[in-house]
Short mmCIF file of C-alpha atoms in Angstrom, two decimals:
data_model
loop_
_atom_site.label_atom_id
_atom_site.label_comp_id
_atom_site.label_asym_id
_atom_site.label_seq_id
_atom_site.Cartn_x
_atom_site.Cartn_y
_atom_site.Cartn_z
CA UNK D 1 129.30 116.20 12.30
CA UNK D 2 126.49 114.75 14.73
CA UNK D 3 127.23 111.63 16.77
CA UNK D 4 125.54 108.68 16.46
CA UNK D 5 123.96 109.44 20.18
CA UNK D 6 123.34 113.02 19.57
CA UNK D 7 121.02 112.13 16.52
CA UNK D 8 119.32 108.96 18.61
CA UNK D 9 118.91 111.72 21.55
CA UNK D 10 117.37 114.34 19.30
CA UNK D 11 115.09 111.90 16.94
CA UNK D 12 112.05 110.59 19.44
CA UNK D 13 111.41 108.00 16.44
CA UNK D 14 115.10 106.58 16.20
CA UNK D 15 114.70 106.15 20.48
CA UNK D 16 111.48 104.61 19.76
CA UNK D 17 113.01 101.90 17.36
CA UNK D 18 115.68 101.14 19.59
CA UNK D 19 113.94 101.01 22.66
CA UNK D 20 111.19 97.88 20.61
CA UNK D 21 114.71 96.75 19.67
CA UNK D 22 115.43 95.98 23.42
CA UNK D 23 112.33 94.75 24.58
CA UNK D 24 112.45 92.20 21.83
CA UNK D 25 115.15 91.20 22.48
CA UNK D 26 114.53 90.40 26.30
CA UNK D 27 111.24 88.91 25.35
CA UNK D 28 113.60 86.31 22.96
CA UNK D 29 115.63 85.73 26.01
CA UNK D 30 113.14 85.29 28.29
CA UNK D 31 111.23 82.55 25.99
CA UNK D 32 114.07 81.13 24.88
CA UNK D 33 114.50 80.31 29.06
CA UNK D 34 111.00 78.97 29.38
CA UNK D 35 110.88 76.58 26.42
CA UNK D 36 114.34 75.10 28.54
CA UNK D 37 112.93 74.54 31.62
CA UNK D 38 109.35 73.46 29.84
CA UNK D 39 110.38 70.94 27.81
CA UNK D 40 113.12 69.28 30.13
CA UNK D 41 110.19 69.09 32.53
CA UNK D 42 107.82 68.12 30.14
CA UNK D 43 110.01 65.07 29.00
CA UNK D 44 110.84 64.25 32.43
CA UNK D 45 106.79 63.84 33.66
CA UNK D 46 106.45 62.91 30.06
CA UNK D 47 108.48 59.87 30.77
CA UNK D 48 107.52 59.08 34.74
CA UNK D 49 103.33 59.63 33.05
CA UNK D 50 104.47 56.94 30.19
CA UNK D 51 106.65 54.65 32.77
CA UNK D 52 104.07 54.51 35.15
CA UNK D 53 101.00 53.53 32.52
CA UNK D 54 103.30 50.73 31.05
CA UNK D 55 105.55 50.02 33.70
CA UNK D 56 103.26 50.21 37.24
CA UNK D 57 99.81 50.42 35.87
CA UNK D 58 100.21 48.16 33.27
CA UNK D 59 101.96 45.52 34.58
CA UNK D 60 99.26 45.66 37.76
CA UNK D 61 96.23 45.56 35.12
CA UNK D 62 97.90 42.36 32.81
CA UNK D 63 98.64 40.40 36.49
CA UNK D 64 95.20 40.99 37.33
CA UNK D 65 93.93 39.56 34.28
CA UNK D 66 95.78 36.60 34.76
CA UNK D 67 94.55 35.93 38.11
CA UNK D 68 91.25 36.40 36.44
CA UNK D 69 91.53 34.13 33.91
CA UNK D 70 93.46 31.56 36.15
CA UNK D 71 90.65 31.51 38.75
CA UNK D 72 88.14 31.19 35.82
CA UNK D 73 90.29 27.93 34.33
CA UNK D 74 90.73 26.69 37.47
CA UNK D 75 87.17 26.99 38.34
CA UNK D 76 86.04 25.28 34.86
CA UNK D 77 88.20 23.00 34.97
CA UNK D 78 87.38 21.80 38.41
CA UNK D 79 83.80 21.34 37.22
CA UNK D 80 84.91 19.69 34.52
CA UNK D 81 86.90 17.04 36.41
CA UNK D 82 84.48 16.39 39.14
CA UNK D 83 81.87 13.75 37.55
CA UNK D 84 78.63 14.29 38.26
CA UNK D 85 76.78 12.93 41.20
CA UNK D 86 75.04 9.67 40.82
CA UNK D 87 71.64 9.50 41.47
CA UNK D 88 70.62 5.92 42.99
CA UNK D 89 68.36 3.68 40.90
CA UNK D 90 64.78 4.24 42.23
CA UNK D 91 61.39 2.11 42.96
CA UNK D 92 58.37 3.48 41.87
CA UNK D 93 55.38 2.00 43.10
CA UNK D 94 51.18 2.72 41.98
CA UNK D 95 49.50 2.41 45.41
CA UNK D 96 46.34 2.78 47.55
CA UNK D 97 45.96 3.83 50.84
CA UNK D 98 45.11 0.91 51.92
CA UNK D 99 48.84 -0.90 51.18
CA UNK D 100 51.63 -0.97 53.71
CA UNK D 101 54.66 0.50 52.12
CA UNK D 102 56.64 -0.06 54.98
CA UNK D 103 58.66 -2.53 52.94
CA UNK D 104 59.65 0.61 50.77
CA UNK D 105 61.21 2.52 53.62
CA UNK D 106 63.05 -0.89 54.20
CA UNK D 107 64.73 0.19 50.93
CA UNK D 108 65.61 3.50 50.96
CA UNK D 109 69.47 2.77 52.00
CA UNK D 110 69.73 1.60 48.28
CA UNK D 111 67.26 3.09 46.28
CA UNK D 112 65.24 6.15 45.97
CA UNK D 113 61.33 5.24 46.54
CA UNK D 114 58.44 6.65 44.94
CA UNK D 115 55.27 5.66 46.56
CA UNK D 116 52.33 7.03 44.19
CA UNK D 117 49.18 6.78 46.46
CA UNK D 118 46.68 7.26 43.96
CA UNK D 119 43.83 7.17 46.13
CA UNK D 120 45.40 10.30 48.03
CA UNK D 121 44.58 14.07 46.81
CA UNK D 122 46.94 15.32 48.94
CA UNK D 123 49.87 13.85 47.51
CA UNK D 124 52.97 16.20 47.38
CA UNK D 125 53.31 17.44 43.23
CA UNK D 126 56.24 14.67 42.52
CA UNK D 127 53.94 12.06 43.51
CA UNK D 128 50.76 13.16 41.93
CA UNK D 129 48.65 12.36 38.84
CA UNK D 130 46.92 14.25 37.12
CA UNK D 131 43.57 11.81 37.26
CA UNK D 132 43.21 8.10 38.52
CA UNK D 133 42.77 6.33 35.19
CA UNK D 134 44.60 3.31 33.94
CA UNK D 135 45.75 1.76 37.42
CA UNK D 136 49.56 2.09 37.27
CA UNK D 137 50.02 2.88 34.05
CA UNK D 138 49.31 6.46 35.21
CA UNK D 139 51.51 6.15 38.09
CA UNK D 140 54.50 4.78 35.58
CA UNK D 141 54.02 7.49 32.78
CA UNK D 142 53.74 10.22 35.25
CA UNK D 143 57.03 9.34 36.67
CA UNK D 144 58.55 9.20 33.43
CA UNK D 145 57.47 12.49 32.17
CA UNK D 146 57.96 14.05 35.30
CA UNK D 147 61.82 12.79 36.10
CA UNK D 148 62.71 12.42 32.04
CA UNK D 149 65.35 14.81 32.68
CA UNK D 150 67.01 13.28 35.21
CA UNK D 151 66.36 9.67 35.43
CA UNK D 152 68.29 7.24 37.41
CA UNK D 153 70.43 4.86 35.81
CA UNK D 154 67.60 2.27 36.48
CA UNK D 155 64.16 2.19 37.87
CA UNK D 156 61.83 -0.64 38.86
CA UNK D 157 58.43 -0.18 38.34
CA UNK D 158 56.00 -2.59 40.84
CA UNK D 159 52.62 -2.55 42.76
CA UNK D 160 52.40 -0.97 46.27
CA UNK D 161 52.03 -4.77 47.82
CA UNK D 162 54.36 -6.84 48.96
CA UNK D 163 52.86 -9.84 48.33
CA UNK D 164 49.97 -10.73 45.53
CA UNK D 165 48.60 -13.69 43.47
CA UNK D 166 50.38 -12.41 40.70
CA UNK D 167 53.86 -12.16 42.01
CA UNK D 168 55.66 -15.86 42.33
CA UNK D 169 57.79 -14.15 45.44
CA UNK D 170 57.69 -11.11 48.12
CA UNK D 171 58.81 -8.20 46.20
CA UNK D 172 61.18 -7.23 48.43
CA UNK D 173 63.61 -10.74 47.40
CA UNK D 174 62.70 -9.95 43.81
CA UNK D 175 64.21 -6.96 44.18
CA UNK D 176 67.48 -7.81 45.88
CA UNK D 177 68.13 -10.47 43.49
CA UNK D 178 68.30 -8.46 40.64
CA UNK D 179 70.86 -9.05 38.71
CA UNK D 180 72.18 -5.71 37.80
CA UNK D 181 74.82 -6.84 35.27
CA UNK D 182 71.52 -8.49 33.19
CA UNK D 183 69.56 -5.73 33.56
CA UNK D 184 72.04 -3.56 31.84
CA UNK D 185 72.56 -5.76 28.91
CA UNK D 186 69.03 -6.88 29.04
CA UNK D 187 67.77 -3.02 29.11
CA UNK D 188 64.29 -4.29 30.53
CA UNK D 189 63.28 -7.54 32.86
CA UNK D 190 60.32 -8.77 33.67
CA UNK D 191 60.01 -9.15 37.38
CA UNK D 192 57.21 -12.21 36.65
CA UNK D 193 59.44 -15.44 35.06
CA UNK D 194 56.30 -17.50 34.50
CA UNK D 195 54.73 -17.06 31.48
CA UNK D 196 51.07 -17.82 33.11
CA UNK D 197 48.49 -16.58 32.72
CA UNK D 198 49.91 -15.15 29.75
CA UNK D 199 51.56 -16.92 26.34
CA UNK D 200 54.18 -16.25 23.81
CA UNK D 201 51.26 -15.54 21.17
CA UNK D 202 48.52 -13.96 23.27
CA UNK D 203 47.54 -11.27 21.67
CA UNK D 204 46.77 -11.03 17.62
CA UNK D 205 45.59 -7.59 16.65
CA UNK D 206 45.31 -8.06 13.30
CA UNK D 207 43.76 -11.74 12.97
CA UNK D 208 42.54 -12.37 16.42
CA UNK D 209 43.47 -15.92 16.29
CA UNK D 210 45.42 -16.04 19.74
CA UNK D 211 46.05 -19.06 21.59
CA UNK D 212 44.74 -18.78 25.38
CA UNK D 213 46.22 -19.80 28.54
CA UNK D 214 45.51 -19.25 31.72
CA UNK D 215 41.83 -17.45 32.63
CA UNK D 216 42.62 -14.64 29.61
CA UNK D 217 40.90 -11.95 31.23
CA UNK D 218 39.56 -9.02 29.59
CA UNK D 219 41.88 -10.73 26.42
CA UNK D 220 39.03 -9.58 23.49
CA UNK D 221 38.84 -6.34 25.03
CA UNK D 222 42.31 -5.33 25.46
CA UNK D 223 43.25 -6.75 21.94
CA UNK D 224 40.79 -4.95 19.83
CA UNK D 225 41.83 -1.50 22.27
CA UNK D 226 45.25 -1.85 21.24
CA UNK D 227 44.40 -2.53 17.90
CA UNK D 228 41.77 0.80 17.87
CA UNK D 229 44.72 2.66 20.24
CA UNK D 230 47.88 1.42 18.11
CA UNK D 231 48.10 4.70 15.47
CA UNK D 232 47.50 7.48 18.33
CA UNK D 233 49.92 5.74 20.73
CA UNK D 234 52.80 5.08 17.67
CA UNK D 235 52.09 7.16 14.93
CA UNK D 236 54.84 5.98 12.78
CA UNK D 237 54.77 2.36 14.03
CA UNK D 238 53.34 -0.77 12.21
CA UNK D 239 50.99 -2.79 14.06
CA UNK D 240 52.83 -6.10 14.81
CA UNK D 241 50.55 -9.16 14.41
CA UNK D 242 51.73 -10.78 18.19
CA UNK D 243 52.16 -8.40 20.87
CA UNK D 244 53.31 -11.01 24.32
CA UNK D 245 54.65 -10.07 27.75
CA UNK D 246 54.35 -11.64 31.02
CA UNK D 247 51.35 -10.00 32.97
CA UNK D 248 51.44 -8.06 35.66
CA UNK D 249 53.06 -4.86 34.90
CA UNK D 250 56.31 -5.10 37.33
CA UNK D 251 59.27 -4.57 35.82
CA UNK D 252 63.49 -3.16 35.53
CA UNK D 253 64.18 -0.88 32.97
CA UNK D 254 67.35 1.08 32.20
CA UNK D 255 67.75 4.83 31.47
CA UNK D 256 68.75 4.33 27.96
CA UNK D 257 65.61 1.95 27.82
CA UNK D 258 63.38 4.58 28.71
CA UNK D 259 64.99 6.99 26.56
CA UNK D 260 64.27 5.34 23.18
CA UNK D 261 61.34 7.20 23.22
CA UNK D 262 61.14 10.99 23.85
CA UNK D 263 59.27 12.87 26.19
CA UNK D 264 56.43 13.76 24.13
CA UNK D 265 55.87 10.17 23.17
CA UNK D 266 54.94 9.70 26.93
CA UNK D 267 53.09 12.32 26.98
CA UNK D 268 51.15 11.63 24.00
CA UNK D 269 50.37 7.64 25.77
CA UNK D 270 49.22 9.57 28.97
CA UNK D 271 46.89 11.82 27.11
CA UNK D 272 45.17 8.81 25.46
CA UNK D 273 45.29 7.29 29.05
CA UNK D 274 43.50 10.62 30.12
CA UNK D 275 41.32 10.30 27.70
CA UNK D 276 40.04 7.33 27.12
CA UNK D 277 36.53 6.32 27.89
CA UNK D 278 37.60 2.30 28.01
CA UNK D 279 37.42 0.73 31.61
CA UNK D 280 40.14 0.77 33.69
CA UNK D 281 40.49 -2.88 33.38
CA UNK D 282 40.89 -2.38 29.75
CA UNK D 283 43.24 0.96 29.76
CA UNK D 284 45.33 -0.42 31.99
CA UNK D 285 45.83 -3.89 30.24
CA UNK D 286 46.84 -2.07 27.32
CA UNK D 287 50.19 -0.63 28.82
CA UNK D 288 50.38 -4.04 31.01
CA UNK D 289 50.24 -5.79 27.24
CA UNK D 290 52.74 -2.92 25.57
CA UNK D 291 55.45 -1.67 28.75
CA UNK D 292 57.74 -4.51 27.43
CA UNK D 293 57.42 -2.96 23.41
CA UNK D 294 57.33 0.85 25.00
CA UNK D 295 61.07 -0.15 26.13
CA UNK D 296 62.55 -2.62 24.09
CA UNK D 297 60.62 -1.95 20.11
CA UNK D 298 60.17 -5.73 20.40
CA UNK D 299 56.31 -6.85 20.37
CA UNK D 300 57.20 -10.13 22.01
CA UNK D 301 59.37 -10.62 25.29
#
């Protein structure tokens, strides 16, 4: 009988089979070896790749956040705690070039100035108008529109003289004895006391039966203009029967004051201003009649 080896050594197919047999065999070994060492090491980078994103990376990204969001608190809130700076209350004055302003430089350690020389073109843009109508009532509603924004907690609104018929003291002492406290719960003062050359009833819009005092210049004229005036100056306003203030158009009035109204209401006055084919005597009467109503809503101060 043949051996087992004899046969394998005299079959080629039986040495064929064996020798596939082997080579799988060290193929199983040798893969069996690599998955080993290829998933230890895999694990082990696995786990320094994972530690390193949640661990080093991660921890580095969330502090930086929170320095980000720290500064950006800190900043806000820093803002938010610092109040805003005050701006001073300011003196606007309508002026030629022929007034000496240099009382208003006297001022400046208190107020801001505004010195509107109407009578110069060259005027820088914050002092200019856009046409020489009205007397000061252009200067005062040009101010207004251009600084509504960011108005000062009080303005007074005067003449470029010091001294004038019209004034019962140098402007200057009128000034410095303001009373600030009355101003504020006042909202708007006359700078005139006297009631001369104006009266309590002087003008009557709707009856024209006013009593006169004092030399009531330009009175018929500058009652029937506001009358004619009153619907494109307050559209949604009735026409009160008295309209009084004390002449001469020099006056305190708050922020809040001038705020009652909004922008485009002084705009729309200026426009009418602007357009307006009255004389300036008469234009400028009208706002000298209606600054005191313009701030307060009351027709008679």
């Amino acid at each position: 009988m043949r051996s087992v080896q004899e046969f394998a050594s005299s079959n080629p197919k039986v040495r064929l089979c064996a020798a596939t047999l082997l080579c799988l065999l060290f193929l199983g070994a040798l893969i069996e070896a690599w998955r080993e060492d290829t998933f230890a090491g895999g694990i082990q980078q696995g786990s320094l790749s994972i530690g390193q994103t949640d661990t080093d990376y991660g921890a580095i990204s969330l502090e930086q956040t929170e320095i980000n969001i720290n500064i950006d608190v800190n900043v806000n809130m820093g803002e938010e705690s610092q109040a805003p700076a005050l701006l001073r209350p300011a003196i606007i004055a309508g002026a030629v070039l022929a007034d000496s302003l240099e009382w208003m430089q006297n001022m400046t350690d208190e107020y801001d100035v505004f010195p509107f020389i109407v009578t110069d073109a060259s005027s820088p843009l914050h002092l200019a108008i856009p046409a020489n109508k009205g007397r000061e009532a252009m200067v005062y509603l040009s101010y207004i529109i251009h600084n509504y924004d960011n108005l000062p907690p009080y303005a007074i609104f005067t003449h470029g003289h010091r001294t004038a018929w019209h004034q019962e003291r140098d402007i200057v002492d009128m000034i410095q004895d303001l009373r600030v406290s009355a101003l504020e719960k006042a909202q708007y003062v006359s700078l005139r006391f006297s009631w001369s050359p104006s009266c309590p009833a002087e003008l009557r819009p709707k009856h024209h039966d006013a009593v006169v005092w004092g030399d009531g210049d330009h009175l018929r004229e500058t009652e029937e203009a506001i009358g004619d005036a009153w619907g494109a100056l307050f559209p949604d306003e009735e026409l009160p029967e008295t309209i009084a203030s004390q002449c001469c158009a020099q006056f305190a009035v708050t922020k809040e004051a001038i705020r009652r109204r909004t922008k485009e209401d002084y705009v729309r006055m200026r426009q009418w201003l602007l357009d307006t084919r009255l004389d300036d005597s008469v234009s400028g009467r009208v706002f000298e009649k209606l600054w005191a109503y313009i701030m307060t809503g009351e027709a008679v101060q």
